[in-house]
Rosetta silent file (secondary structure, phi, psi, omega in degrees, C-alpha in Angstrom):
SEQUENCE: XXXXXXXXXXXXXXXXXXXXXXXXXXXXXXXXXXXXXXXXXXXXXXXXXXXXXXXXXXXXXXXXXXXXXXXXXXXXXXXXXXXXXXXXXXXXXXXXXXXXXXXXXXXXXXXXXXXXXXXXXXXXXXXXXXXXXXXXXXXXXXXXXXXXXXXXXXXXXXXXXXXXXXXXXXXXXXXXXXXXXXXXXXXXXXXXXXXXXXXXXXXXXXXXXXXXXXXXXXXXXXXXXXXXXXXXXXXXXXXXXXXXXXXXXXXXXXXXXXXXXXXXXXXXXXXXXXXXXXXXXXXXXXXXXXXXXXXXXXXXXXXXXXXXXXXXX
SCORE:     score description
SCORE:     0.000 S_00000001
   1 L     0.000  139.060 -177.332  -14.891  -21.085   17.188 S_00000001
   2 E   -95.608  150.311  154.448  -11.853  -18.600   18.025 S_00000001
   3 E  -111.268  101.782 -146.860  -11.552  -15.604   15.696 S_00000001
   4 E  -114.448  117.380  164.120   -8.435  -13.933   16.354 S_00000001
   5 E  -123.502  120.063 -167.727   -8.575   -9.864   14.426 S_00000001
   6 L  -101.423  -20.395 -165.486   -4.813   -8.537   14.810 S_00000001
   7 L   -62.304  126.419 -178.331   -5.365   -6.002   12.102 S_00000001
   8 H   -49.096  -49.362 -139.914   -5.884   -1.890   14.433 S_00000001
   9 H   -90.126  -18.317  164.297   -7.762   -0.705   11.975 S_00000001
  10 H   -82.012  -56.836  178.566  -10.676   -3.614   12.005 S_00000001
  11 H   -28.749  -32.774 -150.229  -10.184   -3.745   16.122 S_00000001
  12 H   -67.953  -62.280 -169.954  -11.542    0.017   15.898 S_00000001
  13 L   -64.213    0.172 -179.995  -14.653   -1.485   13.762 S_00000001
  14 H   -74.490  -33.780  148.033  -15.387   -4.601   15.954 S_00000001
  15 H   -12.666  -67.788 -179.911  -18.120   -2.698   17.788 S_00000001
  16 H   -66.747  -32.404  174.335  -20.407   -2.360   14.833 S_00000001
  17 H   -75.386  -21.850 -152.681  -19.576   -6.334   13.857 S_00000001
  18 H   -59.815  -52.170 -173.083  -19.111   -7.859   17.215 S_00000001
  19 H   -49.680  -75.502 -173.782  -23.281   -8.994   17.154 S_00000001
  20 H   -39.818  -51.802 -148.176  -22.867  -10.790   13.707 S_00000001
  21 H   -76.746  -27.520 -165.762  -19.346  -12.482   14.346 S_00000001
  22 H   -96.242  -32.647 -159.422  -20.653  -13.672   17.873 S_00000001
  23 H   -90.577  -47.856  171.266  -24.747  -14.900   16.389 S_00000001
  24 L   -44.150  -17.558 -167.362  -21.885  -17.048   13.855 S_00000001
  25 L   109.631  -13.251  179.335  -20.354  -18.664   16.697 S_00000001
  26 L   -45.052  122.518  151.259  -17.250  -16.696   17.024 S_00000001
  27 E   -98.691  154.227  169.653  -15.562  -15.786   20.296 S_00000001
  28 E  -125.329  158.374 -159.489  -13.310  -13.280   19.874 S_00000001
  29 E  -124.325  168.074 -168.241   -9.799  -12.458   20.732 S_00000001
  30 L  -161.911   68.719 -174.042   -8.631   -8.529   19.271 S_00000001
  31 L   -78.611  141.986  170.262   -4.382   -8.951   21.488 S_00000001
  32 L   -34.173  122.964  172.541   -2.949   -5.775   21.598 S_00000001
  33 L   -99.465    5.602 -165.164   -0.409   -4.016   19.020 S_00000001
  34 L    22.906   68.706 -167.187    0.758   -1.595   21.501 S_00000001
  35 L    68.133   -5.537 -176.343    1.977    0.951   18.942 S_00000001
  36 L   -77.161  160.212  179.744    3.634   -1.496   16.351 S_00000001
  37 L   -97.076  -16.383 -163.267    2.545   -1.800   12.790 S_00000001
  38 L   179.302  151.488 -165.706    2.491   -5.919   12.963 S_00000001
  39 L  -117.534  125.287  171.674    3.058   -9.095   15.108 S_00000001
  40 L   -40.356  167.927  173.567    6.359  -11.140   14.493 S_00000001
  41 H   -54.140  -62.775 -158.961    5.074  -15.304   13.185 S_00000001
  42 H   -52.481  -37.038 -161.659    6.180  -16.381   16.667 S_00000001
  43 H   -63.231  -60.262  178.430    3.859  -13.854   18.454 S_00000001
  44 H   -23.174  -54.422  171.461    0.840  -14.670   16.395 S_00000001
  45 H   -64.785   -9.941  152.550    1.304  -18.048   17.263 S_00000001
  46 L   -49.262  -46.414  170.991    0.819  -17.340   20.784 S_00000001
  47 L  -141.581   51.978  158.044   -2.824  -16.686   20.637 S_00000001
  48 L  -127.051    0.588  170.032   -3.857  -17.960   17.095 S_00000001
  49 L   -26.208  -69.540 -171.885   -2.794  -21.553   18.008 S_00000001
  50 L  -107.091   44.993  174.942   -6.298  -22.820   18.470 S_00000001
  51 L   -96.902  155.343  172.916   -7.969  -19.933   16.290 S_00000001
  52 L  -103.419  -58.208 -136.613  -10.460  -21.469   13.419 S_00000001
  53 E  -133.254  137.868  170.721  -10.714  -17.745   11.663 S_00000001
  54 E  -125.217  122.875  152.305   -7.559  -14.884   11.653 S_00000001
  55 E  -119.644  100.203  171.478   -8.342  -11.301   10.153 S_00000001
  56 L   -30.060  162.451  138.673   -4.907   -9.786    9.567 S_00000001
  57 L  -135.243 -158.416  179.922   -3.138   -6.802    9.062 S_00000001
  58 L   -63.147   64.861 -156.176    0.868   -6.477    8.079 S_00000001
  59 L  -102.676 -176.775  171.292    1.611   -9.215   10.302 S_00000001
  60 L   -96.015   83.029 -171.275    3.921  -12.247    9.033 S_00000001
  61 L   -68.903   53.358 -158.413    1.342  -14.522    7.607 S_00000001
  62 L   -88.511 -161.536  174.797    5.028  -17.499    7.049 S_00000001
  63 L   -78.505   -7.933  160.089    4.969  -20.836    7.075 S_00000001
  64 L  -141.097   40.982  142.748    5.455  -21.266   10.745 S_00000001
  65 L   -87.036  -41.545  139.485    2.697  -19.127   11.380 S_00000001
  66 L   -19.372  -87.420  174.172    0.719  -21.940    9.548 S_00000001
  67 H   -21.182  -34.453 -155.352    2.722  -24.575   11.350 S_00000001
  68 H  -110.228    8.665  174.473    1.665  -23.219   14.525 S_00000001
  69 H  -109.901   36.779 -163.531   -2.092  -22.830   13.792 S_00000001
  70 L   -55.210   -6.087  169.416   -2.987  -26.024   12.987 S_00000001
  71 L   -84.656  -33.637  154.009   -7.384  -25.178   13.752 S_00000001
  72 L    -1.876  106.027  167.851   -7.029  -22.656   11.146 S_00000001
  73 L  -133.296   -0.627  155.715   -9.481  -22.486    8.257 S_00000001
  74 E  -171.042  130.241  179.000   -9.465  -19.088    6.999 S_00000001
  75 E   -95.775  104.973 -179.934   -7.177  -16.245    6.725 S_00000001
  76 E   -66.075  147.500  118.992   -8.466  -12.561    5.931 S_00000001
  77 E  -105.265  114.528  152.119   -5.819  -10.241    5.363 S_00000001
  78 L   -16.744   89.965 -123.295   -7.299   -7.388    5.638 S_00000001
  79 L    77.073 -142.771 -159.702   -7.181   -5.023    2.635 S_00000001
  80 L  -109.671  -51.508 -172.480   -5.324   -5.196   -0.721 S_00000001
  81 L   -66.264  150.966  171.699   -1.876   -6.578   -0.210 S_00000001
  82 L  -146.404   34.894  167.323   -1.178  -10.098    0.473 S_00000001
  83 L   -84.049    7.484  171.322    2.731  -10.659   -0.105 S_00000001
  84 L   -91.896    1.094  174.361    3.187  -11.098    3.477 S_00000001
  85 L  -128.026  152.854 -173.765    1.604  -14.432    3.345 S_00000001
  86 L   -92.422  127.095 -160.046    2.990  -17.365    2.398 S_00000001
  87 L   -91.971  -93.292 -153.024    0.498  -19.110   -0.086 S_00000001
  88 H   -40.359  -51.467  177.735    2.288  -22.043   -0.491 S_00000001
  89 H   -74.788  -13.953  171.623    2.501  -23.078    3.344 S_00000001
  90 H   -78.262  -67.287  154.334   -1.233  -22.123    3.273 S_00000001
  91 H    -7.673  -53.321  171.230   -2.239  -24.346    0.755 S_00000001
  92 H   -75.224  -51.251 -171.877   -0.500  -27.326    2.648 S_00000001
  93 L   -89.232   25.196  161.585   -2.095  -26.830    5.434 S_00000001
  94 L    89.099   33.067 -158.251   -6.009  -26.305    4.029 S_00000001
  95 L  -106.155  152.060  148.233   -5.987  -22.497    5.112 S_00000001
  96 E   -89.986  139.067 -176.964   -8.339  -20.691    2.827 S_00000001
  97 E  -104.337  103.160 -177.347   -6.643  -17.134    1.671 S_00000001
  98 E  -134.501  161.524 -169.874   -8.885  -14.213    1.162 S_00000001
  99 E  -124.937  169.586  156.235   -8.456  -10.384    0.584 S_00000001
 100 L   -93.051   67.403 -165.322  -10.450   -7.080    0.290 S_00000001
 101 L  -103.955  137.695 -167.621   -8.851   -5.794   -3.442 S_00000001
 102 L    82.756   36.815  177.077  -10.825   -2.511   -4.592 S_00000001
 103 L  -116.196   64.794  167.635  -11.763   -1.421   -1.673 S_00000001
 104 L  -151.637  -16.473 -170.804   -8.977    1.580   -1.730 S_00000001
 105 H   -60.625  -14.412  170.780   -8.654    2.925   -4.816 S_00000001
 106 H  -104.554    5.243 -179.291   -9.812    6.214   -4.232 S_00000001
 107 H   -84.342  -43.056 -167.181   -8.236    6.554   -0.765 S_00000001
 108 H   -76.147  -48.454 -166.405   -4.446    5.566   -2.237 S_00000001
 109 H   -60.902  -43.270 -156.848   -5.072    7.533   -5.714 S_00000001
 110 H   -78.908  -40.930 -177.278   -6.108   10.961   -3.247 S_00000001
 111 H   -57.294  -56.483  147.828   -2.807   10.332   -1.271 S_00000001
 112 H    19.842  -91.116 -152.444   -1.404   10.037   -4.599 S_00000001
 113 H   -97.965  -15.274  163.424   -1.746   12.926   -6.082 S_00000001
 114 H   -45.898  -54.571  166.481   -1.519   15.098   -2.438 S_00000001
 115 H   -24.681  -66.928 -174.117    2.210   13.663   -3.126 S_00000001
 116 H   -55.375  -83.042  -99.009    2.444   15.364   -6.416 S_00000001
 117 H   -98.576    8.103  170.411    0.913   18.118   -5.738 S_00000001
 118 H   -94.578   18.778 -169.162    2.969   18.756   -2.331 S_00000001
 119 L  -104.795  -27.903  172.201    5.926   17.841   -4.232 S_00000001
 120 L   -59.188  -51.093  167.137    4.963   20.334   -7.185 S_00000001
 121 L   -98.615  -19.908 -178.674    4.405   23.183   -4.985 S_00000001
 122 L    90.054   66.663 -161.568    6.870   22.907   -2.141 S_00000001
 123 L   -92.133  -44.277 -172.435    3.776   22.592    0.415 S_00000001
 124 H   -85.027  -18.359  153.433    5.750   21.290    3.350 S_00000001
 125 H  -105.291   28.109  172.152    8.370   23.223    3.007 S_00000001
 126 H   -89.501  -29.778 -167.380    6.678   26.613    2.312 S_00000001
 127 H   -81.440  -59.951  154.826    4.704   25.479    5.684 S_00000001
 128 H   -36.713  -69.351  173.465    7.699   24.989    7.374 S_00000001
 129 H   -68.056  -34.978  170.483    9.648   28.198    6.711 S_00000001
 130 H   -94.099   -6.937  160.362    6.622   30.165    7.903 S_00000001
 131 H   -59.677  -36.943 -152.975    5.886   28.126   10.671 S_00000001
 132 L  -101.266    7.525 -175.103    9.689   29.378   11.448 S_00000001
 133 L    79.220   10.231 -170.351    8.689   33.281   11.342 S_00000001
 134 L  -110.062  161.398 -176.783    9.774   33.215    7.388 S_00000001
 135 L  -123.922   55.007 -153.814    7.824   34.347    4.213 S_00000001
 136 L   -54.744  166.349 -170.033    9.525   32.333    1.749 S_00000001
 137 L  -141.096   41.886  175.164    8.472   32.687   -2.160 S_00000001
 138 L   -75.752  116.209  172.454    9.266   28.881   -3.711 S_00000001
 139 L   -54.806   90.793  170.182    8.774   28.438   -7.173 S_00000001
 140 L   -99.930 -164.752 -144.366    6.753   25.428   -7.971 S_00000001
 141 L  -123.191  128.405 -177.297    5.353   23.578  -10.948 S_00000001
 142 L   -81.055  122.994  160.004    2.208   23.722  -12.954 S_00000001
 143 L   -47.950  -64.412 -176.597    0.557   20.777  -13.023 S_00000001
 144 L   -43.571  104.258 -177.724   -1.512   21.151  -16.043 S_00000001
 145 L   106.672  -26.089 -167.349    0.572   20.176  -19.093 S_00000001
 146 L   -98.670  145.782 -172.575    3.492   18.206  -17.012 S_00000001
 147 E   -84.497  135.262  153.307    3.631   14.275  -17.530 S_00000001
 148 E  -139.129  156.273 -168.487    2.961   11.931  -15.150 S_00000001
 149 E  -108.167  109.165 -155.197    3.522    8.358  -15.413 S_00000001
 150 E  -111.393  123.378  146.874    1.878    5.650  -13.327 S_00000001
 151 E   -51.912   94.912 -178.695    3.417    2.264  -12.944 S_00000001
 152 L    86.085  113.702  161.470    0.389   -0.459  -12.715 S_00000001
 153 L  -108.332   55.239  146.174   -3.062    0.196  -14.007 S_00000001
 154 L   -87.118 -141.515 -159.558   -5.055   -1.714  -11.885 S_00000001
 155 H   -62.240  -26.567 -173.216   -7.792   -0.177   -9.730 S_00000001
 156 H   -73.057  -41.973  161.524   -5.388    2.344   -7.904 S_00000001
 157 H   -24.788  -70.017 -179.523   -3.961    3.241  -11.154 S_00000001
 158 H   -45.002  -59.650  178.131   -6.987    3.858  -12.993 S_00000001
 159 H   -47.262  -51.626 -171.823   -8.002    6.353  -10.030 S_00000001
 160 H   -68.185  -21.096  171.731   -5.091    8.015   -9.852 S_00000001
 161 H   -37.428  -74.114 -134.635   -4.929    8.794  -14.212 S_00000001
 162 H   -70.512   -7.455  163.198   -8.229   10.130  -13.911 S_00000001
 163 H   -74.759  -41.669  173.280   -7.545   12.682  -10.987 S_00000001
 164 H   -66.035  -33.964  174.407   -4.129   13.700  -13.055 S_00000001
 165 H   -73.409  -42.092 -175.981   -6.393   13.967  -16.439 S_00000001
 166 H   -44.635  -54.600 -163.491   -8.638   16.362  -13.804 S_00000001
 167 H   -61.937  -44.496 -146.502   -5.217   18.514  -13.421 S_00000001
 168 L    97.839   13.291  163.027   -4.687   18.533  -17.301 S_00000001
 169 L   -52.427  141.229  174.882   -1.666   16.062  -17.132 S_00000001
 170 E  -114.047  133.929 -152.201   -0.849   13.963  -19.663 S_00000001
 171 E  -119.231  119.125  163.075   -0.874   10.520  -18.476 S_00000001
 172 E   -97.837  170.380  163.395    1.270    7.372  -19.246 S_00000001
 173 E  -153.912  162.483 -173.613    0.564    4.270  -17.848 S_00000001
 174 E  -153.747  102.944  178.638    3.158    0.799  -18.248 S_00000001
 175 L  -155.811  119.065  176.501    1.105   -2.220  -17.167 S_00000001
 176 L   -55.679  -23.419 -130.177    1.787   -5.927  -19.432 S_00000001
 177 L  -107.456  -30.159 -172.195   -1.469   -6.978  -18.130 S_00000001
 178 L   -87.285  134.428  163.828   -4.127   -3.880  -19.778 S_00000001
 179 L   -88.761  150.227 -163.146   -4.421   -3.729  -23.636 S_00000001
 180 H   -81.762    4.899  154.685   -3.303   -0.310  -24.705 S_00000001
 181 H   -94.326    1.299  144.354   -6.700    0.367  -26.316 S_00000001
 182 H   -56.147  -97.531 -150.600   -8.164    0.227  -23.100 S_00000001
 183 H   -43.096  -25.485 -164.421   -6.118    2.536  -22.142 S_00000001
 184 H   -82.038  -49.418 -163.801   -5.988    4.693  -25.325 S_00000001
 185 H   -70.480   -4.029  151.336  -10.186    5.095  -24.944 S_00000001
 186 H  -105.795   23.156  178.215   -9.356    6.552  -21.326 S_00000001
 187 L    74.747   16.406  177.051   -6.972    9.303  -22.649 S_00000001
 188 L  -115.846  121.188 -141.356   -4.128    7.806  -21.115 S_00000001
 189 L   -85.452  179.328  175.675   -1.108    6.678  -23.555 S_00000001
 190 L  -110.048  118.349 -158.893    0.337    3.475  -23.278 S_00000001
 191 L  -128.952  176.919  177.862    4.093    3.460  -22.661 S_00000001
 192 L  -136.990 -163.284 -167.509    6.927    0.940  -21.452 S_00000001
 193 H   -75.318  -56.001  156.679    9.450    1.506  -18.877 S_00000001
 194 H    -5.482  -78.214  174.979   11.863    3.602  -20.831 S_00000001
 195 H   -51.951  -42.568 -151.722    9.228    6.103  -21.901 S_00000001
 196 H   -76.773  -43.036 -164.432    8.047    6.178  -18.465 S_00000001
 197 H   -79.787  -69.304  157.025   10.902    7.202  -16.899 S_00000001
 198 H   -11.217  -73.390 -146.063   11.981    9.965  -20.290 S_00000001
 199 H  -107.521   -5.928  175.472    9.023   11.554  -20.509 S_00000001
 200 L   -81.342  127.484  171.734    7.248   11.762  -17.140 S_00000001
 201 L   -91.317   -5.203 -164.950    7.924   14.690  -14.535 S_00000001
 202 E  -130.770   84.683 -179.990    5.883   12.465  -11.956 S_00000001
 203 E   -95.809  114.174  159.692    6.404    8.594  -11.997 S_00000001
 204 E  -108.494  106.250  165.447    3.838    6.788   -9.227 S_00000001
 205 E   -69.632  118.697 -176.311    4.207    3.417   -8.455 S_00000001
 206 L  -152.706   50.455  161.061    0.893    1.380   -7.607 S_00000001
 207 L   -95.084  173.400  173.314    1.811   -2.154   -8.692 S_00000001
 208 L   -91.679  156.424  159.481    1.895   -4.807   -6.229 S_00000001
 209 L   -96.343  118.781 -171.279    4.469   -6.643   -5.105 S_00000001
 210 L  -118.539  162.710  156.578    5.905  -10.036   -6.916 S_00000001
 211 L   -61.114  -12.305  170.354    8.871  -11.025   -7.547 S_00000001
 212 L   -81.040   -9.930  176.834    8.741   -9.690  -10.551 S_00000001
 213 L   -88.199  -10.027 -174.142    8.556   -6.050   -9.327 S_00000001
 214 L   -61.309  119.057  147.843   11.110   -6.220   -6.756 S_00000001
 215 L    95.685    8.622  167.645   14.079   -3.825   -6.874 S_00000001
 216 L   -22.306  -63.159 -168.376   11.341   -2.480   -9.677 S_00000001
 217 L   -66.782   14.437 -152.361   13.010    1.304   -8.913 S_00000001
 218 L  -104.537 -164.461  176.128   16.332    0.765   -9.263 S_00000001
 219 H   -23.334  -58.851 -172.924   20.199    2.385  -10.385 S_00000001
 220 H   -58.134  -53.732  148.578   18.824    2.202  -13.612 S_00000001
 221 H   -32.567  -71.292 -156.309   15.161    3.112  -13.794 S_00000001
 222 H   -73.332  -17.540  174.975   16.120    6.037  -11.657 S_00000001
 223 H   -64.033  -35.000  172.748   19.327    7.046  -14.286 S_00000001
 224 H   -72.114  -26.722 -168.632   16.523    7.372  -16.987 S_00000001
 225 L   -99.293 -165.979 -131.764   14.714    9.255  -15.408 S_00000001
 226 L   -91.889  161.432 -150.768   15.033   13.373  -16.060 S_00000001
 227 L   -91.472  -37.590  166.689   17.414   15.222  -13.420 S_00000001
 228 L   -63.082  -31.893 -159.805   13.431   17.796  -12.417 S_00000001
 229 L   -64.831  173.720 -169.479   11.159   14.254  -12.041 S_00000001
 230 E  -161.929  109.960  176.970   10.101   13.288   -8.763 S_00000001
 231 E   -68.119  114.975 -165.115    9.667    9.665   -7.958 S_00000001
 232 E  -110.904  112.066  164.126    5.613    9.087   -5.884 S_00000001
 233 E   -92.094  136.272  159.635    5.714    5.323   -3.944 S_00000001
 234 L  -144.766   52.640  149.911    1.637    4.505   -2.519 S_00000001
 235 L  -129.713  -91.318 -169.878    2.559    0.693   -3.715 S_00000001
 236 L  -162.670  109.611 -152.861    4.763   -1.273   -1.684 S_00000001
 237 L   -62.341   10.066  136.188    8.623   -0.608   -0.566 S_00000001
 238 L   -59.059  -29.363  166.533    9.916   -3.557   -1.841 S_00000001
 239 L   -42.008  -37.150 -169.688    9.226   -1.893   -5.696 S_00000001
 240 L   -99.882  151.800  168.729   12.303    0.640   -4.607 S_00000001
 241 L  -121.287  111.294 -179.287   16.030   -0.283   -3.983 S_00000001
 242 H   -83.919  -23.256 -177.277   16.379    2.571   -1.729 S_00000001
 243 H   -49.301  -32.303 -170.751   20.301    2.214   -1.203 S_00000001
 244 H   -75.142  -35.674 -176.387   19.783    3.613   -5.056 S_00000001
 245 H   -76.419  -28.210 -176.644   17.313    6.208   -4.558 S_00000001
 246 H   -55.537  -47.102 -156.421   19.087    7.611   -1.573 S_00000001
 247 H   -67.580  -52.644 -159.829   22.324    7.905   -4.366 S_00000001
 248 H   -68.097  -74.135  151.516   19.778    9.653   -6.898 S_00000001
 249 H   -10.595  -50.859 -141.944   18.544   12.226   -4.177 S_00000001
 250 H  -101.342  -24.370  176.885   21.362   12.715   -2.878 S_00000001
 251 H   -78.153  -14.556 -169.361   23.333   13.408   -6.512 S_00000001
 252 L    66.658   24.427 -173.355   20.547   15.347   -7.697 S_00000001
 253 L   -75.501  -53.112  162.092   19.952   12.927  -10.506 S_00000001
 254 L   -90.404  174.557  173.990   16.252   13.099   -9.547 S_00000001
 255 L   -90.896  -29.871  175.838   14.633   16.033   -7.933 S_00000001
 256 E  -179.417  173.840  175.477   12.940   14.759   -4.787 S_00000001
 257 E  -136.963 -175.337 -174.796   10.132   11.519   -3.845 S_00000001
 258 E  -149.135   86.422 -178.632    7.350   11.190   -1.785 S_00000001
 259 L   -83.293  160.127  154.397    7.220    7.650   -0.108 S_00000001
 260 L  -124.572   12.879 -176.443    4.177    6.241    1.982 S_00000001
 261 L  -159.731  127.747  179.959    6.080    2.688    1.884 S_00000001
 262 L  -110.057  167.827  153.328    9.230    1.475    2.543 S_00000001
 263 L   -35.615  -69.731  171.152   11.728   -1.363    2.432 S_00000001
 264 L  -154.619  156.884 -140.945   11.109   -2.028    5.965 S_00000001
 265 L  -141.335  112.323   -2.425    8.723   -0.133    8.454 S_00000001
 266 L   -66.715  136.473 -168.232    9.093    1.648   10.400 S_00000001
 267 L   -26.189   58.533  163.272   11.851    3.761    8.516 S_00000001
 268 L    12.952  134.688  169.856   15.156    2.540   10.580 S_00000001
 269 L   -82.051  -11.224  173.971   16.608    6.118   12.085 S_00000001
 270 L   -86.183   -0.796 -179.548   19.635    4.509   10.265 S_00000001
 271 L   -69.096  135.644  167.107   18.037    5.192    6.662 S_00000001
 272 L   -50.590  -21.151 -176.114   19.897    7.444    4.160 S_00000001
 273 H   -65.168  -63.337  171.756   16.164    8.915    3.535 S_00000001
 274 H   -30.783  -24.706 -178.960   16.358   10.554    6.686 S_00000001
 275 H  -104.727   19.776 -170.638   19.123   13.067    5.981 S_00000001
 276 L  -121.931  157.919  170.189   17.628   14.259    3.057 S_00000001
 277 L  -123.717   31.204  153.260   15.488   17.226    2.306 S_00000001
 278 L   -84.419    4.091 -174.517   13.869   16.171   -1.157 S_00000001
 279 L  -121.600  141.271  165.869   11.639   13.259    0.289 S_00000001
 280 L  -100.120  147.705  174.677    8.435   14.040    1.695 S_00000001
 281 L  -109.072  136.727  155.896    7.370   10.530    4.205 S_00000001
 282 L  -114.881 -170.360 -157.027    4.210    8.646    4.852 S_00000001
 283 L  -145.797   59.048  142.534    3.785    6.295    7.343 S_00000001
 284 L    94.849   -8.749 -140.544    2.103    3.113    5.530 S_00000001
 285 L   -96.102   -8.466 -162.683   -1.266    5.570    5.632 S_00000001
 286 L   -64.766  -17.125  171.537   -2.696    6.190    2.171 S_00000001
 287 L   -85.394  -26.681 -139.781   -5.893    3.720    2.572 S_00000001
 288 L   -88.283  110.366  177.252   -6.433    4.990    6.288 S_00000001
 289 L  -162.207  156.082 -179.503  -10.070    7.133    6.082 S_00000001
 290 H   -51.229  -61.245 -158.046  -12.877    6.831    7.827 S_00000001
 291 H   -61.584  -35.815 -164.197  -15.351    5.981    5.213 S_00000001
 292 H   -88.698   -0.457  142.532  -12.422    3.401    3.802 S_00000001
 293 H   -58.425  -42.784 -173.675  -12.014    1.564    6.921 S_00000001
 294 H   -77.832  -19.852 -164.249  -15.474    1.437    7.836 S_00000001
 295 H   -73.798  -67.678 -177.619  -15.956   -0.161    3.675 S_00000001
 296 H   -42.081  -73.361 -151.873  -12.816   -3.007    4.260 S_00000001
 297 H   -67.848  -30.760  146.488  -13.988   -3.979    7.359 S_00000001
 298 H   -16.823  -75.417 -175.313  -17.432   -4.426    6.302 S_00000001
 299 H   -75.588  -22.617  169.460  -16.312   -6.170    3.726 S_00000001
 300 H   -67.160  -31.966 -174.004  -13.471   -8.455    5.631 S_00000001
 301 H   -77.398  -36.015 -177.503  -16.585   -9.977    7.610 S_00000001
 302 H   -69.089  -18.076  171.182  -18.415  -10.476    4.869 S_00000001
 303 H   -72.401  -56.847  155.376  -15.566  -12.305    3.223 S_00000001
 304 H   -30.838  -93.559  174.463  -15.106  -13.911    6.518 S_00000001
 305 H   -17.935  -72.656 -157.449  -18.505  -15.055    6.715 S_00000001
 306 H   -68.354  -62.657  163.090  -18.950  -16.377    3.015 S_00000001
 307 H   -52.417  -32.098  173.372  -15.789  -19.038    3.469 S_00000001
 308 H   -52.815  -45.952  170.823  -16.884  -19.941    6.324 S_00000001
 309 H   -51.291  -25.946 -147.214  -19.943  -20.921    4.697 S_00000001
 310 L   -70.575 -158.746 -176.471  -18.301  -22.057    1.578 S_00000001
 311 L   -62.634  -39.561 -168.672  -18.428  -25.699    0.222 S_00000001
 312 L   -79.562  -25.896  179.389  -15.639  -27.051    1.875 S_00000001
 313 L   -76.646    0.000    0.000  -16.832  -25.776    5.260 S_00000001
C-alpha cells in the first residue's frame, strides 16, 4: 500500500513513525513542497494516483483530486480544518475523511492573545523604532478591565476566554451552537453579533469556515464595531472580506488587526493590507510548536491506522 504525506509539518515527524507505517504495510512517498504552503489538485494527482492512504496539509483536497485517485481509501487532513476538501466528491468515490480537531487549542488561543497583547501595547512597533536608534514612549492599553469578544466557542475559543479571564478581561463569546449557561458558569457572557462588535475592544475570530461564516467580517460587522477596537483573525481568511477591512483600517473606523489567515496565502504583494501600518501579519502559523506538531502527528497515524482497520476495510 502507497501512503502519500504532503503535509511539511508531518514530513518533519516521519522519522519517529516511519517503523509503524512501514510494519502496516505502507511504502511511503513524502514529494517535496519546495517552499509552498500546498500542492495545486493537478499536482497531487501526479503521485497520489495509485496511493491507498493521503495525509494532507492545505493542499486542494477537490473533486478531481478524487477523480484522479481512484486506490484511495482514506484521507487525513492533517489538523483541524477541513474546508479544503470536497466531502461530497469524497463520499462518491468511498474515500473515508478524517481530521485531528482539539489537538490545537492551546497553541492557536497563545497566538491569540500574543495578538492582543502586541496589538495593546504597540510591541512591534516599539521594537521597531528602537531597533532604528529611537526611544519611542507609545501609549498602550490595559488589558485588565477592556472587553474582548471571541467569535466561536469551540475548543480554541474556550482556551482563548480563559487566558483573557487570566488578564482580567471581560469576555463575550457569540456561538448558536453553546447554551449560554454553559457559558454563564465559565464567567464568560453570552452575546450576539451586535453586542460583540459594541462592546468589545478585542473581537477574535476562531470559528471555522462554512458557508455560513463566509464574508463573516464584513462592511457591516466592521461599521459596528468602536472606532479604538482591534479586529484578531487565528480562524480562517475566508471569515474576513478584506476589500472591507482594508476600507476600515485605512478610514480609521477600526484601530488596527492582527491576521494569521488570509483570503488567499500567501498574502498577494498586491493586497491593500500591505500598505498599512495598523495590521500586525502571521503567516498561517498559530498551531506550529513543537510539542503541537509532535501531538497531531501522533495522532494523524493513529487516525490513519484505526480506518484502516475500520469495518469497511
Amino acid at each position: 500500500m502507497k501512503l502519500v504525506v504532503t503535509c511539511k509539518q508531518m514530513q518533519a515527524e516521519l522519522p519517529r513513525h516511519k517503523a509503524t507505517l512501514e510494519d502496516f504495510g505502507f511504502e511511503i512517498l513524502a514529494p517535496s513542497l519546495a517552499g509552498r504552503q500546498q500542492f495545486t489538485a493537478s499536482e497531487l494527482v501526479e503521485f497520489s494516483s495509485d496511493a491507498t492512504a493521503v495525509i494532507a496539509g492545505d493542499d486542494e483536497l477537490s473533486d478531481e483530486f478524487f477523480e484522479g485517485c481512484p486506490a484511495l481509501k482514506v484521507l487525513v487532513r492533517w489538523g483541524i480544518g477541513t474546508d479544503s476538501v470536497d466531502f461530497e466528491s469524497a463520499n462518491r468515490h468511498g474515500v473515508t475523511v478524517r481530521n485531528t480537531p482539539g489537538v490545537f487549542n492551546d497553541e492557536v488561543a497563545d497566538m491569540a492573545m500574543s495578538y492582543v497583547l502586541a496589538l495593546a501595547r504597540r510591541t512591534i512597533a516599539i521594537h521597531n523604532e528602537v531597533a532604528g536608534g529611537n526611544w519611542p514612549k507609545i501609549e498602550g492599553i490595559t488589558l485588565s478591565g477592556a472587553g474582548l469578544g471571541v467569535v466561536g466557542f469551540g475548543g480554541i475559543g474556550r482556551a482563548i476566554a480563559s487566558r483573557a479571564l487570566a488578564f482580567g478581561m471581560t469576555v463575550r463569546a457569540v456561538d448558536p451552537f453553546v447554551d449560554p449557561q454553559e457559558l454563564e458558569g465559565l464567567g464568560v457572557l453570552h452575546t450576539d453579533f451586535e453586542s460583540v462588535c459594541n462592546e468589545s475592544r478585542f473581537v477574535v475570530l476562531a470559528c471555522p469556515a462554512t458557508p455560513e461564516t463566509f464574508h463573516l467580517v464584513d462592511e457591516g460587522f466592521l461599521a459596528s464595531m468602536a472606532s479604538d477596537s482591534f479586529l484578531v483573525n487565528v480562524g480562517r481568511g475566508s471569515l474576513v472580506d478584506e476589500k472591507a477591512l482594508v476600507a476600515a483600517l485605512s478610514s480609521g473606523s477600526i484601530a488596527g488587526a492582527a491576521l494569521d489567515v488570509y483570503e488567499a496565502e500567501p498574502v498577494p504583494m498586491s493586497s491593500g493590507l500591505r500598505h498599512l501600518d495598523n495590521v500586525i501579519f502571521g503567516s498561517h502559523n498559530g498551531s506550529n510548536t513543537r510539542e503541537g506538531v509532535a501531538r497531531t502527528s501522533e495522532r494523524s497515524v493513529q487516525v490513519l491506522l484505526e480506518s484502516m482497520r475500520g469495518p469497511d476495510r
